[in-house]
Amino acid sequence: MSLQTIGRPTRAEAIVETAPPTLTGGRGLLQHEPLIFELGGWEKTGVDLAEPDLDASDLGDLVRAAPIGLPGLSEPETLRHYVRLSQQNHAIDLALYPLGSCTMKHNPRLNEKLARLPGFADIHPLQPQSTVQGALAMMDMLAHWLKTLTGMPAVALSPKAGAHGELCGLLAIRAAHEARGDARKRVLVPTSAHGTNPATAAFVGYAVEEIAQTAAGRVDLADLEARLGPDVAAVMLTNPNTCGLFERDMIEIAARTHAAGAYLYCDGANFNAIVGKVRPADLGVDAMHINLHKTFSTPHGGGGPGAGPVVLSEALAPYAPAPWVSHGLDGFTLADHAPEGSASFGRLSAFHGQMGMYVRALAYMMSHGADGLAQVAEDAVLNANYVKARLGGVMTAPFGGYCMHEALFDDQWLDGTGVATLDFAKALIDEGFHPMTMYFPLVVHGAMLIEPTETEPKAEIDRFCDAVLALAAAAKAGDVDRFKGAPFHAPLRRLDETQAARKPKLRWRPEEPPTVAAE
Amino acid sequence: MSLQTIGRPTRAEAIVETAPPTLTGGRGLLQHEPLIFELGGWEKTGVDLAEPDLDASDLGDLVRAAPIGLPGLSEPETLRHYVRLSQQNHAIDLALYPLGSCTMKHNPRLNEKLARLPGFADIHPLQPQSTVQGALAMMDMLAHWLKTLTGMPAVALSPKAGAHGELCGLLAIRAAHEARGDARKRVLVPTSAHGTNPATAAFVGYAVEEIAQTAAGRVDLADLEARLGPDVAAVMLTNPNTCGLFERDMIEIAARTHAAGAYLYCDGANFNAIVGKVRPADLGVDAMHINLHKTFSTPHGGGGPGAGPVVLSEALAPYAPAPWVSHGLDGFTLADHAPEGSASFGRLSAFHGQMGMYVRALAYMMSHGADGLAQVAEDAVLNANYVKARLGGVMTAPFGGYCMHEALFDDQWLDGTGVATLDFAKALIDEGFHPMTMYFPLVVHGAMLIEPTETEPKAEIDRFCDAVLALAAAAKAGDVDRFKGAPFHAPLRRLDETQAARKPKLRWRPEEPPTVAAE
Amino acid sequence: MRYLPLTPDDRFAMLAVVGAPDIGALFTDVPDAARLSAPVDLPMHMGEIEVERALAGLAAKNRSGAQGPFFCGAGAYRHHVPSSVDHLIQRSEFLTSYTPYQPEIAQGTLQALFEFQSQVAALTGMEVANASMYDGSTAAAEAVMMAHRVTRRPKAVLSGGLHPQYADSIATLAHVAGVGVARQAAAVDGEAEVVAAIDAETACVVVQTPNVFGTASDLTRIAEAAHAAGALMIVVVTEAVSLGLLKSPGEMGADIVAAEGQSIGNALNFGGPYVGLFATRERFIRQAPGRLCGETVDADGKRGFVLTLSTREQHIRRDKATSNICTNSGLCALAFTIHMTLLGETGLRRLAAVNHAQARKLAAALAAIEGVEVLTPRFFNEIAVRLPQPAAWVVERLAGAGVIAGVPFSRLSPEAHLDDVLLLAATELTTDADIAALAKELSGVLA
Amino acid sequence: MRYLPLTPDDRFAMLAVVGAPDIGALFTDVPDAARLSAPVDLPMHMGEIEVERALAGLAAKNRSGAQGPFFCGAGAYRHHVPSSVDHLIQRSEFLTSYTPYQPEIAQGTLQALFEFQSQVAALTGMEVANASMYDGSTAAAEAVMMAHRVTRRPKAVLSGGLHPQYADSIATLAHVAGVGVARQAAAVDGEAEVVAAIDAETACVVVQTPNVFGTASDLTRIAEAAHAAGALMIVVVTEAVSLGLLKSPGEMGADIVAAEGQSIGNALNFGGPYVGLFATRERFIRQAPGRLCGETVDADGKRGFVLTLSTREQHIRRDKATSNICTNSGLCALAFTIHMTLLGETGLRRLAAVNHAQARKLAAALAAIEGVEVLTPRFFNEIAVRLPQPAAWVVERLAGAGVIAGVPFSRLSPEAHLDDVLLLAATELTTDADIAALAKELSGVLA
Ligand SMILES: Cc1ncc(COP(=O)(O)O)c(C=O)c1O
Ligand SMILES: Cc1ncc(COP(=O)(O)O)c(C=O)c1O
């Protein structure tokens, strides 16, 4: 309805400079929201279903009698609850999300639309293969793109995320050694590696040994040489590595690794820096996972789902897990099981992997094409170097020279300010930005790892750098409270993680158990 | 990437009670956003199109040479720009939106999904009728529901909003009079009527005369009687009226109107209060528009699009505009043109009306069904009366007794507080609510019209009432600054509407004209 | 009922607070004679599954544009809408908000409207634009009413190139406003004829480019003639994409531009909802219909936007308002603005060029068919052709063959007796294969 | 390139700031031997129109569930997902955010995860649940690893009712972890057999209900036997909706529940992404894999949520972590939570009842067919039948007739030699007409 304002003052008369606290705790558009357990009714439902015309009397004592304890909300309440919650999140669609090693890039909506086509979303993994030829063709196309971009002869699509891909790769490596009756015990991993690398190696039954790093932030060849031996199953590297640097000696590393009878696993989480410009196969890699949710833009979704296909060398290809797609005269076939006598290490999970992510990643690759993907790498690297150049004057970088897709700083420049990396990050939140990755990689003290990605415009990067520089000046000027108390302008102030861990409260519990009338 | 927090304080140490202003004007998640004209590049585009393989040389001097002046953004920038803007809006999905007379109810997403089915969204209004039989059947179904719910024999679907429906109704009325060679001059409208009523009557060439209102907030029968005469073309009422009251004497009013040879137009904007419980036909109505974007939940979309089908009595049906759908042996037919000798007043607009809204409204009606729609009216009326009861103790209501779907208050209770209705409304914004409709209807001083609708849960209405009561107490306690300065917590402080009107700035203009290389 | 949050307990407790014995008590003002005792004769409530089955079933009975070669235009064009457009307009904050009457919590909608007005003004080459009308045809009718207010003259001249349904819509309003309509005979080069009809009584001439037959023409001389006679020139544009290639109405002297914005950001939707673009000269703005968004500052001096000049509007001026319009096409305007932002100057020019290129191929392919005569001399993306058979008959035959061949002129205006004229449009979605398929099937039908 | 904001001018200006002569200079660390001189051999970039045409074309080559009668289950179920669920998970703030490592600006995701954990714990009848695993099968494999850590015993007993692909996934991890797997022969009432196999070496028994043949059974006695022997009972559930009707694993003594959550809120997606539900006893929580969201307070004492107990996780504990999982199934978990919130206790029980009712009709219709034997004694919404012909052959024949008749057991486990066994599921989307059509076509094929 209309607002009659004629002749009425619409300009605030008394300008009160500090906002009076509201009476009900309201904060304008920002809504505080209780848990569904505090809102919902035990009888309420937001789904209309017809009464069944047969009961469950045949199930006798198998029937669940006691209340389950699930609150329900009508549709309007449900929508409002989750819309309110959503507004308490930062997102790539809101501003720069410079988490180093995470490749938070734009997520095209075209991909969301295509993944939801009934022909992709409403098909069952086990319906007759004659009725899913388009899906199998799509998987085959994705495999072709991944193999061509990496130069590798084979790919296992089914791993469900990067860590799952690491698992897949190391399982293939272990199977390869076992096939030769060669039970190796150690896997070499740099200290700078992401936590999933050592965790995966240990999961696969290997002892993890750390490789030293040079002053230039790369693998120390001599140390690697010294550690290589007949019981080393694999060397696990990340390239570009987690310091944002390219492992110059990769080809040499591969040669020595192979000479020792070991395989070279490459963590491909940072593939965005080189996609379309460098093929891992040309670096001597035996296995590499690709986080489709990083390089190929499938949304992170607040923590997944992702997808981690693994490309494999000739040597490892025979050990790839089922299922796989092959093309014959009568169309595409999906092999659910490794045939008799195959060397495949078996199966990683039920069904055929993250189909929904495949569609998105393929749509992204086709949109960019061979030319665009190389441009992606170039712009990602350029953006990172621009950040490094703009901030380098104030912040201290542990390693000189150009970086690849991410710029790494340490906290030496904060010495004596009383401001820790964490405080600095929280203050960035007040300025409207998501902090960079902190305290990783472990090889750098108080690390701050900044990855803008290629989908950030120069203007946004400048806005970010201006904010960082302004905060840096404040820190050096001794304006410590701004940092220690931060954030002040976020939906919540700083959260007490220590208390959360001391006595974990991991679920809602009713004051007294809900009295539910089981119907 | 992971945040290594072990052994590091995550709890803010120095709790600074008032937030220090940020250095870059950041406000946490709330992003300030420039205009696309300040962000975009003249060469930038977010759409990839192949070069045409024929040029436009054949058009010679018809070709646009000079720069157009349209900035472009890449897709990531565009998405971010509009997502940021969106977060500066209030919405029904965020909280109660108690705008009286607007019926801001829940907008089901099922309706959005169905309206986007290619079979509805990707069909052309003029493609062969044999290829759109489903669309015509859908329009026929919608017409059936509207006619059944109102008890009226005919409906014109094509009006594009409520005001357009009023236009359609009055045009039919004028055509009916003209058909009898009876050129009438006046239309009677209550002072409480919505602005579109007198505006429409005048648009159709009638003189508008106001009908007095009784102390009980209804049409003054005696005054109506006195004004009725041979030159009155129509009486335009709203029922329930804009004071949220049912016109008890409607049947009598209809009788006297008809006795005077005039027609009774009913503004159906408030149909939500009686849908499924009262049929306007039974009240003697000759024409009534239905705002599908109110009663039948199609989204308001920040100001449309809506749809305003008009139901018509036997007397007016012959004058209905083209097009209309009819059902024959060989399926459905859409009559684009009134046949020779038809009494139809012609055509209101190109094509066949707001198809996309029809799908949504029909989906909504089918979801509720005959039983659910009556419940809609009951809950809408109950919610409004609950608000009236909870606030009635403090706020003054001009009219006693039960209300229908909305509760009307005046500003008498604010006398002497120095707080005006507008100030009160702005303070509500700080508390997290959208204000009620203000200064309408005009018959009540400082009117505050509150329409919660049936899709508000009791808890939300209580939260709202608590906020209103707390503010009322503050106003009476003389805490004036909180009102005069309000809002403090919204994306912007109070805006200067007077300046906006004094020297209108209605579009962006470059400091100096953009130098665009026309390509 | 999934959309109704109140539980029986809630209702009971609330009635108690209200002090009503039962819900019926709240309806006592309704005369018994009018109170329904039983539910109306309609189906009872249904779950999502049933509703979706029913309506998806109806949708499946329609042939959507993507199913094959498609050439319909005549005021509604099948263009590609980028996926991000539809995603953004579905955001709760845009989709479920009301007209921005509380600017402090509606800057999202308001700034987008300001961007929309600025884009429309630039696109049409005019000084100012409003915040949208229902569609192009109602915008055209309002434009004539406005010219009548501005000039206080009783006559409007409508060119023979004007879309017949637009002319019908204008005539409906003109009739009750006491404005005489001089409607010229439908003609491929209709704009050429209007100058002769302008006289001292003339409030406005209404011309269209590209016109309903696809003809693109330079209107400068018409503007000069109109202005010389003290009349206004209203330019109608039904294909907004054409403005990326053709001279703008503003450049040709238009006083008011009434255009259909559907082509940018909006789907065909069987005819609606669409979005009317309305632009004019600064000095006429107080006579303009519809909402206007303007720039201002907030109490802290920050830039912000508000609805302004509302003294023209029904909610303030009531029976003296410039129009009765209230709800307009906000969300369609937002879709227009987002799509236009994605396109930008470069993308729009490219898009228009591609449309024109495809139309030239279409014209060439049709001209090569025995018995088919291309009537449109200079066009953007749409042409009129004369067929040796009634166009409606031909179109039905081709539909049977899976080709939606365009709009028979008789569908727009039976009385024009141009039954052998067919209108066909090509866009960036028209492939060379589509054109080849059309040519093949058409030759077959005509052979 | 629509996804790349940098303009040539930007790149030029930025290189100047960086101090690099050209972009190539930034890649000098790459050995020449590995630097590509030309683009890889793949198509060049495409616009939305082309990409959509290509992929929609492939999608059209698949037969989607809505196209006709459909009875596939076997671990993935075709349920109705309310439209509001898919709308909400596409909101930018949920879709495009990262794992919530900055809790002050991630409360949306965190609170939803806390609600998810609470719902999963209630649904499974367990004390605590984690923030999701990749899917049910990997959750099951992790559960076995966890039981191995808790009991330090070397053997896992897998029932013959366990989904064969789950058993395969477990075997893969068990092999490298040095855990022996005692895998029992596939059997409709497989759970009955496991007790005998439990011994002092047994870390856990893995049982499933309803099992892969659809059999629902009471596992209480198995739990007792396992606990008596110092082993854990791991319960696998592949149809989460069944928990709305059947006794919960918690009530039957489960120590760990590994379930597939796809049925709630998530589409079939040809097998992924899905969402693994992982629940256990409070006292085992520090041995659990995956992320955990916990409640805490902020500096002002306001309630808030954070990821906690991360000392179990790879990013802190590295090679000593309980699992290597990092990215999990966040958005699928959100879809689960939203759908479950819409359902609530009442809706879930109703949904489960409808599923069971339809399955009973399905079973009755099949039992009535000459030569068809229903094998599953007590079931929820899925049954196994024995056919007089190889199931795979029958299914292909019926697919030709437009009926997707279910999953041949041979597809899951060729080595089980149960080629004549067919698994069929019914859900709330299965109509009586679908069942009638299946019966008719099946009778025809078998006649
Ligand atoms: C360098 C690196 N390796 C591995 C991973 C693990 O990938 P995912 O989270 O997809 O399992 C990540 C992502 O966090 C990473 O940054
Ligand atoms: C009482 C009343 N009548 C008429 C209208 C006009 O309807 P619309 O905005 O759809 O043109 C409205 C809506 O604002 C209204 O509240």
PDB file of N, CA and C in Angstrom, chain A residues 1 8-11 23-24 28 31 75 80 84 92 94 100 102 106 422 430-432 439 456 460 494-497, chain B residues 1 8-11 23-24 28 31 75 80 84 92 94 100 102 106 422 430-432 437 439 456 460 494 496:
ATOM      1  N   MET A   1       0.819  -1.199   0.000  1.00  0.00           N
ATOM      2  CA  MET A   1       0.000   0.000   0.000  1.00  0.00           C
ATOM      3  C   MET A   1       0.856   1.253   0.000  1.00  0.00           C
ATOM      4  N   ARG A   8       4.526  15.641   5.044  1.00  0.00           N
ATOM      5  CA  ARG A   8       5.044  15.063   6.284  1.00  0.00           C
ATOM      6  C   ARG A   8       6.563  14.990   6.188  1.00  0.00           C
ATOM      7  N   PRO A   9       7.249  15.224   7.277  1.00  0.00           N
ATOM      8  CA  PRO A   9       8.708  15.200   7.218  1.00  0.00           C
ATOM      9  C   PRO A   9       9.191  13.773   6.987  1.00  0.00           C
ATOM     10  N   THR A  10       9.966  13.561   5.946  1.00  0.00           N
ATOM     11  CA  THR A  10      10.527  12.219   5.783  1.00  0.00           C
ATOM     12  C   THR A  10      12.005  12.257   6.134  1.00  0.00           C
ATOM     13  N   ARG A  11      12.504  13.443   6.395  1.00  0.00           N
ATOM     14  CA  ARG A  11      13.913  13.551   6.773  1.00  0.00           C
ATOM     15  C   ARG A  11      13.989  13.435   8.288  1.00  0.00           C
ATOM     16  N   LEU A  23      14.790  -2.263  21.300  1.00  0.00           N
ATOM     17  CA  LEU A  23      14.078  -2.736  22.494  1.00  0.00           C
ATOM     18  C   LEU A  23      13.920  -4.245  22.497  1.00  0.00           C
ATOM     19  N   THR A  24      13.871  -4.826  21.305  1.00  0.00           N
ATOM     20  CA  THR A  24      13.624  -6.277  21.237  1.00  0.00           C
ATOM     21  C   THR A  24      14.840  -7.009  20.705  1.00  0.00           C
ATOM     22  N   GLY A  28      17.480  -4.370  12.481  1.00  0.00           N
ATOM     23  CA  GLY A  28      17.064  -4.035  11.130  1.00  0.00           C
ATOM     24  C   GLY A  28      16.755  -5.295  10.354  1.00  0.00           C
ATOM     25  N   GLN A  31      17.973 -10.829  10.983  1.00  0.00           N
ATOM     26  CA  GLN A  31      17.070 -11.516  11.908  1.00  0.00           C
ATOM     27  C   GLN A  31      17.824 -12.555  12.737  1.00  0.00           C
ATOM     28  N   GLU A  75       5.278 -24.700   5.417  1.00  0.00           N
ATOM     29  CA  GLU A  75       6.207 -24.244   4.378  1.00  0.00           C
ATOM     30  C   GLU A  75       6.645 -22.783   4.556  1.00  0.00           C
ATOM     31  N   ARG A  80      11.173 -19.210   5.660  1.00  0.00           N
ATOM     32  CA  ARG A  80      11.672 -18.042   6.391  1.00  0.00           C
ATOM     33  C   ARG A  80      12.847 -18.422   7.293  1.00  0.00           C
ATOM     34  N   ARG A  84      16.474 -16.735   6.616  1.00  0.00           N
ATOM     35  CA  ARG A  84      17.105 -15.935   7.680  1.00  0.00           C
ATOM     36  C   ARG A  84      18.491 -16.478   8.001  1.00  0.00           C
ATOM     37  N   ILE A  92      30.690 -16.502  -1.913  1.00  0.00           N
ATOM     38  CA  ILE A  92      31.430 -15.960  -3.048  1.00  0.00           C
ATOM     39  C   ILE A  92      30.555 -14.981  -3.828  1.00  0.00           C
ATOM     40  N   LEU A  94      28.766 -12.818  -2.539  1.00  0.00           N
ATOM     41  CA  LEU A  94      28.675 -11.563  -1.781  1.00  0.00           C
ATOM     42  C   LEU A  94      29.947 -10.733  -1.882  1.00  0.00           C
ATOM     43  N   GLY A 100      43.088 -19.273   0.600  1.00  0.00           N
ATOM     44  CA  GLY A 100      44.152 -19.966  -0.106  1.00  0.00           C
ATOM     45  C   GLY A 100      43.934 -21.458  -0.080  1.00  0.00           C
ATOM     46  N   CYS A 102      41.712 -23.099  -1.565  1.00  0.00           N
ATOM     47  CA  CYS A 102      40.304 -23.499  -1.694  1.00  0.00           C
ATOM     48  C   CYS A 102      39.690 -23.140  -3.041  1.00  0.00           C
ATOM     49  N   HIS A 106      33.799 -18.163  -8.941  1.00  0.00           N
ATOM     50  CA  HIS A 106      32.404 -18.032  -9.363  1.00  0.00           C
ATOM     51  C   HIS A 106      31.799 -19.392  -9.730  1.00  0.00           C
ATOM     52  N   LEU A 422      45.153 -14.374  13.664  1.00  0.00           N
ATOM     53  CA  LEU A 422      43.726 -14.609  13.853  1.00  0.00           C
ATOM     54  C   LEU A 422      42.972 -13.296  14.083  1.00  0.00           C
ATOM     55  N   ASP A 430      35.004  -7.397   9.760  1.00  0.00           N
ATOM     56  CA  ASP A 430      34.292  -6.129   9.960  1.00  0.00           C
ATOM     57  C   ASP A 430      34.356  -5.252   8.715  1.00  0.00           C
ATOM     58  N   GLU A 431      35.471  -5.313   8.004  1.00  0.00           N
ATOM     59  CA  GLU A 431      35.613  -4.486   6.806  1.00  0.00           C
ATOM     60  C   GLU A 431      34.828  -5.043   5.625  1.00  0.00           C
ATOM     61  N   GLY A 432      34.230  -6.209   5.799  1.00  0.00           N
ATOM     62  CA  GLY A 432      33.371  -6.754   4.751  1.00  0.00           C
ATOM     63  C   GLY A 432      33.980  -7.869   3.920  1.00  0.00           C
ATOM     64  N   TYR A 439      47.266 -19.846   9.176  1.00  0.00           N
ATOM     65  CA  TYR A 439      48.023 -20.897   9.850  1.00  0.00           C
ATOM     66  C   TYR A 439      48.187 -22.136   8.981  1.00  0.00           C
ATOM     67  N   GLU A 456      37.765 -12.861  -9.829  1.00  0.00           N
ATOM     68  CA  GLU A 456      37.685 -11.586  -9.113  1.00  0.00           C
ATOM     69  C   GLU A 456      38.079 -10.433 -10.024  1.00  0.00           C
ATOM     70  N   GLU A 460      37.551  -5.351  -7.142  1.00  0.00           N
ATOM     71  CA  GLU A 460      37.296  -6.026  -5.874  1.00  0.00           C
ATOM     72  C   GLU A 460      38.625  -6.342  -5.182  1.00  0.00           C
ATOM     73  N   ARG A 494      33.074 -12.743  18.260  1.00  0.00           N
ATOM     74  CA  ARG A 494      33.972 -13.894  18.171  1.00  0.00           C
ATOM     75  C   ARG A 494      33.438 -15.059  19.012  1.00  0.00           C
ATOM     76  N   LEU A 495      33.512 -16.244  18.432  1.00  0.00           N
ATOM     77  CA  LEU A 495      32.945 -17.417  19.095  1.00  0.00           C
ATOM     78  C   LEU A 495      33.981 -18.173  19.908  1.00  0.00           C
ATOM     79  N   ASP A 496      33.521 -18.731  21.016  1.00  0.00           N
ATOM     80  CA  ASP A 496      34.407 -19.423  21.939  1.00  0.00           C
ATOM     81  C   ASP A 496      34.555 -20.891  21.525  1.00  0.00           C
ATOM     82  N   GLU A 497      35.601 -21.174  20.742  1.00  0.00           N
ATOM     83  CA  GLU A 497      35.788 -22.536  20.241  1.00  0.00           C
ATOM     84  C   GLU A 497      36.334 -23.452  21.323  1.00  0.00           C
TER      85      GLU A 497
ATOM     86  N   MET B   1      39.786 -23.948   3.191  1.00  0.00           N
ATOM     87  CA  MET B   1      40.923 -24.474   3.909  1.00  0.00           C
ATOM     88  C   MET B   1      40.706 -24.404   5.393  1.00  0.00           C
ATOM     89  N   ARG B   8      45.448 -21.467  20.163  1.00  0.00           N
ATOM     90  CA  ARG B   8      45.351 -20.027  19.919  1.00  0.00           C
ATOM     91  C   ARG B   8      44.039 -19.518  20.487  1.00  0.00           C
ATOM     92  N   PRO B   9      44.034 -18.338  21.023  1.00  0.00           N
ATOM     93  CA  PRO B   9      42.801 -17.830  21.628  1.00  0.00           C
ATOM     94  C   PRO B   9      41.780 -17.539  20.546  1.00  0.00           C
ATOM     95  N   THR B  10      40.605 -18.152  20.635  1.00  0.00           N
ATOM     96  CA  THR B  10      39.582 -17.795  19.660  1.00  0.00           C
ATOM     97  C   THR B  10      38.550 -16.911  20.338  1.00  0.00           C
ATOM     98  N   ARG B  11      38.713 -16.736  21.641  1.00  0.00           N
ATOM     99  CA  ARG B  11      37.761 -15.894  22.363  1.00  0.00           C
ATOM    100  C   ARG B  11      38.315 -14.477  22.335  1.00  0.00           C
ATOM    101  N   LEU B  23      37.382   0.932   9.013  1.00  0.00           N
ATOM    102  CA  LEU B  23      38.300   1.829   8.316  1.00  0.00           C
ATOM    103  C   LEU B  23      37.866   2.096   6.884  1.00  0.00           C
ATOM    104  N   THR B  24      37.163   1.117   6.298  1.00  0.00           N
ATOM    105  CA  THR B  24      36.788   1.285   4.885  1.00  0.00           C
ATOM    106  C   THR B  24      35.275   1.428   4.739  1.00  0.00           C
ATOM    107  N   GLY B  28      30.557  -5.547   8.007  1.00  0.00           N
ATOM    108  CA  GLY B  28      30.433  -6.990   8.088  1.00  0.00           C
ATOM    109  C   GLY B  28      29.869  -7.536   6.788  1.00  0.00           C
ATOM    110  N   GLN B  31      27.043  -5.294   2.345  1.00  0.00           N
ATOM    111  CA  GLN B  31      27.921  -4.658   1.380  1.00  0.00           C
ATOM    112  C   GLN B  31      27.277  -3.409   0.786  1.00  0.00           C
ATOM    113  N   GLU B  75      29.772 -12.134 -15.812  1.00  0.00           N
ATOM    114  CA  GLU B  75      28.743 -12.829 -15.032  1.00  0.00           C
ATOM    115  C   GLU B  75      29.016 -12.822 -13.530  1.00  0.00           C
ATOM    116  N   ARG B  80      27.138 -10.872  -8.301  1.00  0.00           N
ATOM    117  CA  ARG B  80      27.489 -10.275  -7.014  1.00  0.00           C
ATOM    118  C   ARG B  80      26.772  -8.936  -6.819  1.00  0.00           C
ATOM    119  N   ARG B  84      24.146  -8.528  -3.740  1.00  0.00           N
ATOM    120  CA  ARG B  84      24.398  -7.506  -2.724  1.00  0.00           C
ATOM    121  C   ARG B  84      23.196  -6.573  -2.596  1.00  0.00           C
ATOM    122  N   ILE B  92       8.919 -10.885   2.355  1.00  0.00           N
ATOM    123  CA  ILE B  92       8.019 -11.748   3.124  1.00  0.00           C
ATOM    124  C   ILE B  92       8.770 -12.995   3.612  1.00  0.00           C
ATOM    125  N   LEU B  94      11.602 -12.969   4.820  1.00  0.00           N
ATOM    126  CA  LEU B  94      12.482 -12.593   5.936  1.00  0.00           C
ATOM    127  C   LEU B  94      11.722 -12.371   7.239  1.00  0.00           C
ATOM    128  N   GLY B 100      -1.184  -3.359   5.334  1.00  0.00           N
ATOM    129  CA  GLY B 100      -2.619  -3.452   5.153  1.00  0.00           C
ATOM    130  C   GLY B 100      -2.992  -3.196   3.712  1.00  0.00           C
ATOM    131  N   CYS B 102      -2.449  -5.014   1.217  1.00  0.00           N
ATOM    132  CA  CYS B 102      -1.507  -5.584   0.241  1.00  0.00           C
ATOM    133  C   CYS B 102      -1.454  -7.102   0.252  1.00  0.00           C
ATOM    134  N   HIS B 106       2.702 -15.696   1.968  1.00  0.00           N
ATOM    135  CA  HIS B 106       3.712 -16.627   1.470  1.00  0.00           C
ATOM    136  C   HIS B 106       3.531 -16.892  -0.029  1.00  0.00           C
ATOM    137  N   LEU B 422       4.631   8.141  11.080  1.00  0.00           N
ATOM    138  CA  LEU B 422       5.794   7.823  10.251  1.00  0.00           C
ATOM    139  C   LEU B 422       7.003   7.465  11.116  1.00  0.00           C
ATOM    140  N   ASP B 430      13.883  -0.700  12.813  1.00  0.00           N
ATOM    141  CA  ASP B 430      15.035  -1.062  13.650  1.00  0.00           C
ATOM    142  C   ASP B 430      14.788  -2.355  14.418  1.00  0.00           C
ATOM    143  N   GLU B 431      13.543  -2.550  14.823  1.00  0.00           N
ATOM    144  CA  GLU B 431      13.216  -3.753  15.599  1.00  0.00           C
ATOM    145  C   GLU B 431      13.139  -4.997  14.718  1.00  0.00           C
ATOM    146  N   GLY B 432      13.265  -4.813  13.409  1.00  0.00           N
ATOM    147  CA  GLY B 432      13.304  -5.966  12.516  1.00  0.00           C
ATOM    148  C   GLY B 432      12.024  -6.245  11.750  1.00  0.00           C
ATOM    149  N   THR B 437       0.879  -0.481   6.771  1.00  0.00           N
ATOM    150  CA  THR B 437       0.470   0.592   5.867  1.00  0.00           C
ATOM    151  C   THR B 437       0.140   1.833   6.692  1.00  0.00           C
ATOM    152  N   TYR B 439      -1.104   6.050   6.950  1.00  0.00           N
ATOM    153  CA  TYR B 439      -1.844   7.175   6.346  1.00  0.00           C
ATOM    154  C   TYR B 439      -2.823   6.715   5.267  1.00  0.00           C
ATOM    155  N   GLU B 456       1.089 -16.135   8.456  1.00  0.00           N
ATOM    156  CA  GLU B 456       1.947 -15.789   9.589  1.00  0.00           C
ATOM    157  C   GLU B 456       1.660 -16.712  10.778  1.00  0.00           C
ATOM    158  N   GLU B 460       5.283 -15.412  15.208  1.00  0.00           N
ATOM    159  CA  GLU B 460       5.774 -14.208  14.526  1.00  0.00           C
ATOM    160  C   GLU B 460       4.873 -13.022  14.840  1.00  0.00           C
ATOM    161  N   ARG B 494      17.132   7.372   7.423  1.00  0.00           N
ATOM    162  CA  ARG B 494      15.930   7.870   6.769  1.00  0.00           C
ATOM    163  C   ARG B 494      16.289   8.675   5.516  1.00  0.00           C
ATOM    164  N   ASP B 496      15.675  11.303   2.310  1.00  0.00           N
ATOM    165  CA  ASP B 496      15.090  12.618   2.106  1.00  0.00           C
ATOM    166  C   ASP B 496      14.233  12.626   0.839  1.00  0.00           C
TER     167      ASP B 496
END
